[in-house]
PDB file of C-alpha atoms in Angstrom:
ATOM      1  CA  UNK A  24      13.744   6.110  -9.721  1.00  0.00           C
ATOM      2  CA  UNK A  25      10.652   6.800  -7.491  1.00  0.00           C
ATOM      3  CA  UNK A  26       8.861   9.567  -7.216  1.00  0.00           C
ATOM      4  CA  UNK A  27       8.345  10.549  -3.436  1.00  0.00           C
ATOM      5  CA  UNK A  28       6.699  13.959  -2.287  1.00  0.00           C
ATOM      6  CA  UNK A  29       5.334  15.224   1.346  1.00  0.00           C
ATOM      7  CA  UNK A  30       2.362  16.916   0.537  1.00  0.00           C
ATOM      8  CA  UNK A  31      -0.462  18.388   3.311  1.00  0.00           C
ATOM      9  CA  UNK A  32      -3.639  19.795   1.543  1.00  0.00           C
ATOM     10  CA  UNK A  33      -5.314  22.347   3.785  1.00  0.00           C
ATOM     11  CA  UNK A  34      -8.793  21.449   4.288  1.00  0.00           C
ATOM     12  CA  UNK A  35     -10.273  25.299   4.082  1.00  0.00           C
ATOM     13  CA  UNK A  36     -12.582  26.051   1.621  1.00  0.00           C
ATOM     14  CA  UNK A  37     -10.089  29.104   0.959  1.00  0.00           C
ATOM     15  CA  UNK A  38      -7.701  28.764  -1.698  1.00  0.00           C
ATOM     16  CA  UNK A  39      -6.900  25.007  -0.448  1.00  0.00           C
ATOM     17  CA  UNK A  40      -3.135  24.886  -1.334  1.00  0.00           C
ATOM     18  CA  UNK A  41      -0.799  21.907  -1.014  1.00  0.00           C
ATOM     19  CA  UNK A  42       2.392  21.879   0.302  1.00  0.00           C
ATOM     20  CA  UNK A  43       5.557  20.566   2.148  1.00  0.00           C
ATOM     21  CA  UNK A  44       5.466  19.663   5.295  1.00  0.00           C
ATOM     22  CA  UNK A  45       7.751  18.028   8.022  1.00  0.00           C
ATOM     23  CA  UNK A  46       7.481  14.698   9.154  1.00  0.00           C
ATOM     24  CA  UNK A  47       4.595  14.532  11.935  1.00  0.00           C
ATOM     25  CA  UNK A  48       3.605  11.323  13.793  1.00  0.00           C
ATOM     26  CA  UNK A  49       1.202  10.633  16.403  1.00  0.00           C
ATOM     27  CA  UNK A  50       0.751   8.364  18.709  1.00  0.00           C
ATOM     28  CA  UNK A  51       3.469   5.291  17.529  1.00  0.00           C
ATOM     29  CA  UNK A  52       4.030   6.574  14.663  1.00  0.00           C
ATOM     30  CA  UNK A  53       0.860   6.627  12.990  1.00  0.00           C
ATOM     31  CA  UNK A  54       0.358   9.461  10.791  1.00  0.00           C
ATOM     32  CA  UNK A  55      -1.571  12.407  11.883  1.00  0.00           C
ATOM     33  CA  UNK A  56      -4.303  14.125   9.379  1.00  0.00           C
ATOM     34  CA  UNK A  57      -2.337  15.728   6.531  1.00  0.00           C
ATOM     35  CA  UNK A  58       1.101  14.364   7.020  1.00  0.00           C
ATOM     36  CA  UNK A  59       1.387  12.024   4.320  1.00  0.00           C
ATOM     37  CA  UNK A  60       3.799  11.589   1.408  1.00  0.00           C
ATOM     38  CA  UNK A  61       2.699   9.843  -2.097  1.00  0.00           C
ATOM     39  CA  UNK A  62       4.748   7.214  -3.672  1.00  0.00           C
ATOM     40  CA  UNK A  63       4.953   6.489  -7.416  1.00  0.00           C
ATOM     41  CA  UNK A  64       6.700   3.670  -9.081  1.00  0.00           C
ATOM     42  CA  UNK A  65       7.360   4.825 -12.363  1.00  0.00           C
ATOM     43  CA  UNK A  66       7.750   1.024 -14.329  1.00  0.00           C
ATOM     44  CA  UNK A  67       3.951  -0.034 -13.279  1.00  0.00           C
ATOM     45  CA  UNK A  68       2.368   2.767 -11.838  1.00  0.00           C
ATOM     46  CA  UNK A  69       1.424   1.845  -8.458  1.00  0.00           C
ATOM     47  CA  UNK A  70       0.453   4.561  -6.643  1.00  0.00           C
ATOM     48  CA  UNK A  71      -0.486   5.336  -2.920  1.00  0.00           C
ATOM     49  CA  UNK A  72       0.084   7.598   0.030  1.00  0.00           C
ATOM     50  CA  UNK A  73       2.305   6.440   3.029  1.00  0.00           C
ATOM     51  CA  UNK A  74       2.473   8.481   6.348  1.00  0.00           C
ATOM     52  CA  UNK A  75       5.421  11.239   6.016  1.00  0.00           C
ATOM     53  CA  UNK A  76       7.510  10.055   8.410  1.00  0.00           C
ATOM     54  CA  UNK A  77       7.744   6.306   7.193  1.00  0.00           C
ATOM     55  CA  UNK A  78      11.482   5.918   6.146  1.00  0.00           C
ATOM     56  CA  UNK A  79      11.718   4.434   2.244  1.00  0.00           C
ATOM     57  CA  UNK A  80      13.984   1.474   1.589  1.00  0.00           C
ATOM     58  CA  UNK A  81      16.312   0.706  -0.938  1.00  0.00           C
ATOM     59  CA  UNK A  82      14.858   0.316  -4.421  1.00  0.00           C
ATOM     60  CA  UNK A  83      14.936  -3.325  -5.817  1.00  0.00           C
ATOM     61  CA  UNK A  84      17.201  -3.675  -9.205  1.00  0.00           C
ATOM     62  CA  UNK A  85      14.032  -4.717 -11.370  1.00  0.00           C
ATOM     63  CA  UNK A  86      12.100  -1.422 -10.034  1.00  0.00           C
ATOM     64  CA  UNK A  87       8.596  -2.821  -9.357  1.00  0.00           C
ATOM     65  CA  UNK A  88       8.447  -1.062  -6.051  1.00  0.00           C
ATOM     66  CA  UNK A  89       9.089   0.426  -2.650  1.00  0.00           C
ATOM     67  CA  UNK A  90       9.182  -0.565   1.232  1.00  0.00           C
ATOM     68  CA  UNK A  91       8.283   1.947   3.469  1.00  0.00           C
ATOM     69  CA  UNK A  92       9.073   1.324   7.474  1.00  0.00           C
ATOM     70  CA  UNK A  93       7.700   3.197  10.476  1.00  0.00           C
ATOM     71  CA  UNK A  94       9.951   4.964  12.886  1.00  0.00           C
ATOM     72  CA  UNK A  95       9.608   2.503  15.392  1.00  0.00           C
ATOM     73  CA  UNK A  96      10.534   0.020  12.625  1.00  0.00           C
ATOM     74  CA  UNK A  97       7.464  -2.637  13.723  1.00  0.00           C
ATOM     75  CA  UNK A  98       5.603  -1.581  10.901  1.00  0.00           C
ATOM     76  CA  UNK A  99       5.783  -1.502   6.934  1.00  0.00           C
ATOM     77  CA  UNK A 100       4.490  -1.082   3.740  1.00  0.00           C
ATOM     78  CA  UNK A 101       5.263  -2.315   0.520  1.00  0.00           C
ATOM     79  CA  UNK A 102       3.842  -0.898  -2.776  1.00  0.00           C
ATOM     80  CA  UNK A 103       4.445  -2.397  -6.015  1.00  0.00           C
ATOM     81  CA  UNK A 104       3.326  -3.861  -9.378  1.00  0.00           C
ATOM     82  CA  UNK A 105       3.655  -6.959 -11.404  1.00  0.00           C
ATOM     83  CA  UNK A 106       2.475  -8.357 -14.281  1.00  0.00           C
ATOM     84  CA  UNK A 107      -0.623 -10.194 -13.636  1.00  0.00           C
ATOM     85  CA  UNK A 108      -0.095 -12.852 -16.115  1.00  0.00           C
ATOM     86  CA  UNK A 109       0.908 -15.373 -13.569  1.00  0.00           C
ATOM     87  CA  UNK A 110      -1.140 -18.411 -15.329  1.00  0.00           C
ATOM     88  CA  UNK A 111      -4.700 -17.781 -13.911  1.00  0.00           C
ATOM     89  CA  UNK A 112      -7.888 -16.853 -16.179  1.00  0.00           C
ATOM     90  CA  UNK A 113      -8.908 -14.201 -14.361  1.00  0.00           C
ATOM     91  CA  UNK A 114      -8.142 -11.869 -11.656  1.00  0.00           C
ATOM     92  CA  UNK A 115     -10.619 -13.353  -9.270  1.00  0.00           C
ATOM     93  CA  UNK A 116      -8.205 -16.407  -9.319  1.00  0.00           C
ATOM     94  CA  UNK A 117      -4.995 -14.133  -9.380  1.00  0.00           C
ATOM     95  CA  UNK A 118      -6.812 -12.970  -6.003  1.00  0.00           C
ATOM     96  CA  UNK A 119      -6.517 -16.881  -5.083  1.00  0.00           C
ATOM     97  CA  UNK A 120      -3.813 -17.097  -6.086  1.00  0.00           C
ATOM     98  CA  UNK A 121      -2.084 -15.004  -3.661  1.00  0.00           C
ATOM     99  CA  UNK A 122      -4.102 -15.880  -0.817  1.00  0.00           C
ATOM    100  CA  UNK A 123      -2.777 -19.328  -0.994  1.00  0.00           C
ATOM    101  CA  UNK A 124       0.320 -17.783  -0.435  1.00  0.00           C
ATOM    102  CA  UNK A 125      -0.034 -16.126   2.606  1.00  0.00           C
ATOM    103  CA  UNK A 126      -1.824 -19.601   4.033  1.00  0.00           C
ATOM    104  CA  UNK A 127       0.993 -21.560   3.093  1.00  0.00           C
ATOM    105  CA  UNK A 128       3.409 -18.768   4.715  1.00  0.00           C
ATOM    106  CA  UNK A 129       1.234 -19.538   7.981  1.00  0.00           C
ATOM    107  CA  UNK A 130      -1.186 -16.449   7.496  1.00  0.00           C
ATOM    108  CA  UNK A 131      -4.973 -16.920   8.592  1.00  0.00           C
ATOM    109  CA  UNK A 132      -6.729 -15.086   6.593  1.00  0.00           C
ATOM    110  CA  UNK A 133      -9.608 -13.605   8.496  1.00  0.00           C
ATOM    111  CA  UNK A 134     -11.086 -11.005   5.211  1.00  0.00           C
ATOM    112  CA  UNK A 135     -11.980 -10.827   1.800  1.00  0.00           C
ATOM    113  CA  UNK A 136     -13.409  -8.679  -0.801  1.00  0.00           C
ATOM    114  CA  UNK A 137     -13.474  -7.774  -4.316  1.00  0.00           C
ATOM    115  CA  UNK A 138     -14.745  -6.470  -7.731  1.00  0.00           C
ATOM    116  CA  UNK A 139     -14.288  -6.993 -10.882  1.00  0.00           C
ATOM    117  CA  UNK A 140     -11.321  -5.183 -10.518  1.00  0.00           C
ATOM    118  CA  UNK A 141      -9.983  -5.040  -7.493  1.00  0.00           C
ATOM    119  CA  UNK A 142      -9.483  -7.258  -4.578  1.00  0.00           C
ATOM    120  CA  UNK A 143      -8.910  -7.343  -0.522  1.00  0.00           C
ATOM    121  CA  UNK A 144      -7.622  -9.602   2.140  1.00  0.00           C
ATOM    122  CA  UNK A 145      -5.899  -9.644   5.675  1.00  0.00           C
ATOM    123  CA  UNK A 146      -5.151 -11.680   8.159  1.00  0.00           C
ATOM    124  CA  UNK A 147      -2.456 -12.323  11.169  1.00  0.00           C
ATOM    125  CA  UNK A 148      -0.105 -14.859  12.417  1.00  0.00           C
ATOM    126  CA  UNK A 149       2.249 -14.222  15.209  1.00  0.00           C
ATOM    127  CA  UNK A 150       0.992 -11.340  16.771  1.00  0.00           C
ATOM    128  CA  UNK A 151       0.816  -9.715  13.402  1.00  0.00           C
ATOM    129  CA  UNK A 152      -1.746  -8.429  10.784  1.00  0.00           C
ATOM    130  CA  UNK A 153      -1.629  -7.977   7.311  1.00  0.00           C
ATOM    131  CA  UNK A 154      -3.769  -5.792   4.926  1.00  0.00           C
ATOM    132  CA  UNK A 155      -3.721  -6.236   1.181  1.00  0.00           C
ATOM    133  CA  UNK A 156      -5.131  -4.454  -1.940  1.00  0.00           C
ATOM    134  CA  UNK A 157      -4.853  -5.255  -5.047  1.00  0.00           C
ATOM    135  CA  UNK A 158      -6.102  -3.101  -8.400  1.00  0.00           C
ATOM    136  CA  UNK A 159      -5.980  -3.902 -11.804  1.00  0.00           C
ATOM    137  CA  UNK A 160      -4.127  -1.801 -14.095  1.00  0.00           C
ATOM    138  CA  UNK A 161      -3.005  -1.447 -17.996  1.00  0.00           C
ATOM    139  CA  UNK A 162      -6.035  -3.320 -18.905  1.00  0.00           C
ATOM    140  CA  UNK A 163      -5.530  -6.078 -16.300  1.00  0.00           C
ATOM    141  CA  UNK A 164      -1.816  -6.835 -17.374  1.00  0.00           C
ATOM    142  CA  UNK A 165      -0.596  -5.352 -14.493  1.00  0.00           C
ATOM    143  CA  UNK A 166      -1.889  -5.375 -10.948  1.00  0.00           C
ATOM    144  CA  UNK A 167      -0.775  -2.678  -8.328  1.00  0.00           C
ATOM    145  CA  UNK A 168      -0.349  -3.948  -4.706  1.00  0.00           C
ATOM    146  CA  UNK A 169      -0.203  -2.105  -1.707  1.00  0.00           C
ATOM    147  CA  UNK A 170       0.648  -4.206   1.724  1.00  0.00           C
ATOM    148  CA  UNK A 171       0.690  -3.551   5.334  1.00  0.00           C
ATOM    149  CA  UNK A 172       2.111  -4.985   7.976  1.00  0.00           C
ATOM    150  CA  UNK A 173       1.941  -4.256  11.755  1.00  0.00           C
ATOM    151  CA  UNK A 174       1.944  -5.671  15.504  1.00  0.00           C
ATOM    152  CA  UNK A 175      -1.489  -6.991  16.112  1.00  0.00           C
ATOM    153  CA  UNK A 176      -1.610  -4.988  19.890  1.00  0.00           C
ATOM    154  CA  UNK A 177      -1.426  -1.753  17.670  1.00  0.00           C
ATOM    155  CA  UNK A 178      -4.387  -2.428  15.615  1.00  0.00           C
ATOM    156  CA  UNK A 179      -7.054   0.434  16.419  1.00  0.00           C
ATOM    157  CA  UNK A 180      -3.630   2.721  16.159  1.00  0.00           C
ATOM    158  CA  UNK A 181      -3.217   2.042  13.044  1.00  0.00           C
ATOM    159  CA  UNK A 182      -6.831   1.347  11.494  1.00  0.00           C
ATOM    160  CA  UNK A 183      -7.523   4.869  10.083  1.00  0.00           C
ATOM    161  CA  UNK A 184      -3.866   4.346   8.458  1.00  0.00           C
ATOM    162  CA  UNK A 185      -4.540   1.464   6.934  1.00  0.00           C
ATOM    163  CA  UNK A 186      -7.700   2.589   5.303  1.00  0.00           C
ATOM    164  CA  UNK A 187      -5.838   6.012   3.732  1.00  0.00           C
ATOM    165  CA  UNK A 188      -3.515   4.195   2.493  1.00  0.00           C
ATOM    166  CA  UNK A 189      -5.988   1.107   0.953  1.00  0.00           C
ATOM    167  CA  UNK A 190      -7.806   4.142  -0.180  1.00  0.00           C
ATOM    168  CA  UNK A 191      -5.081   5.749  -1.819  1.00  0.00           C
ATOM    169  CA  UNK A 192      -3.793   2.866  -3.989  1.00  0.00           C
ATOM    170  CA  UNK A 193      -4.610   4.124  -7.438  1.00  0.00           C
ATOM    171  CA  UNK A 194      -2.412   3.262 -11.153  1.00  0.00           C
ATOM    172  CA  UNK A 195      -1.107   5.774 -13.072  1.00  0.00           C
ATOM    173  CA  UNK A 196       0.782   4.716 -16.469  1.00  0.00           C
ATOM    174  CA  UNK A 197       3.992   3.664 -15.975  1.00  0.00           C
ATOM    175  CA  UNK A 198       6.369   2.304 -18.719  1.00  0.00           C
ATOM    176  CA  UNK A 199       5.521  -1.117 -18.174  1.00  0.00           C
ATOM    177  CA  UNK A 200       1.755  -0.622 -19.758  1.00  0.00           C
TER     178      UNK A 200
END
C-alpha cells in the first residue's frame, strides 16, 4: 500500500511547521510553491514529491510503483523501482540499457547525464517530452525511477516541476532491499 501525504513546509524562519494543505494548481496544473504531496512505495523505496493535485492511479498487483496524472490528464508521472539486475555489468550500461528503449519506442533522446550512481535522460516524440531519473538503491540492486511525461507546447510550464520532482527522487528502505 503506498504511502501518500500533502505536506506544505512554511518557509519562515519561525517555527517552520509542515502541514496539510488542499490541492492548489497554477497555471495548467502545474504545482504552485508548497503544494506538493510525497509518494513512497513501500517494496523498493522509491521516493519523490508529485504536485498535490496530481490524481494517483491504481496500484499495480506486483507493487513496484505509482502513476500520478495531472488534472488536465495531458500529463503524468510514474515512480517506481526494480531490481537492477537486468543482465548489464554496471549501472552505466543499465542507463543504456533503457535508453535503447525509449529509441526503439520512437523517442529522440535529446539529454544525458550521470554519476556513479545516478543517471538522466529526456527526450520527445510526438509533441511530447520525457524526463527520466534514475538512482541507485540497496547497494545498486535496486534502482528507483521517477518519469515524466508532458505536451511539448507546455514545456517552460512545467520546467520548475520537473526539476522538484527530479530533485526529490530519493530511496528509502523498502522490503525489497
Amino acid at each position: 500500500m503506498p504511502i501518500l501525504k500533502s505536506v506544505a513546509c512554511a518557509g519562515l524562519t519561525v517555527m517552520a511547521a509542515c502541514i496539510s494543505v488542499p490541492s492548489l494548481s497554477g497555471p495548467a496544473g502545474v504545482a504552485l510553491a508548497g503544494a506538493w504531496k510525497s509518494y513512497v512505495n513501500e517494496r523498493f523505496g522509491a521516493a519523490a514529491d508529485v504536485p498535490a493535485d496530481y490524481q494517483a492511479g491504481e496500484a499495480p498487483a506486483n507493487d513496484d510503483g505509482l502513476s500520478f496524472t495531472s488534472p488536465e490528464g495531458d500529463a503524468q508521472i510514474l515512480i517506481w523501482g526494480a531490481l537492477a539486475t537486468v543482465s548489464e555489468d554496471n549501472f552505466a550500461d543499465y542507463a543504456r540499457h533503457l535508453a535503447s528503449y525509449d529509441r526503439d519506442a520512437g523517442w529522440t533522446i535529446s539529454y544525458s547525464a550521470g554519476k556513479d550512481d545516478w543517471f538522466a535522460f529526456s527526450g520527445s516524440k510526438a509533441e511530447r517530452i520525457f524526463y527520466e531519473k534514475i538512482i541507485q538503491a540497496c547497494n545498486g540492486e535496486i534502482a528507483n525511477h521517477v518519469r515524466i511525461e508532458y505536451p511539448a507546447l507546455r514545456k517552460v510550464e512545467f520546467d520548475s516541476m520537473v526539476a522538484h520532482v527530479a530533485k526529490s527522487l530519493h530511496s528509502v528502505k523498502g522490503y525489497q532491499c
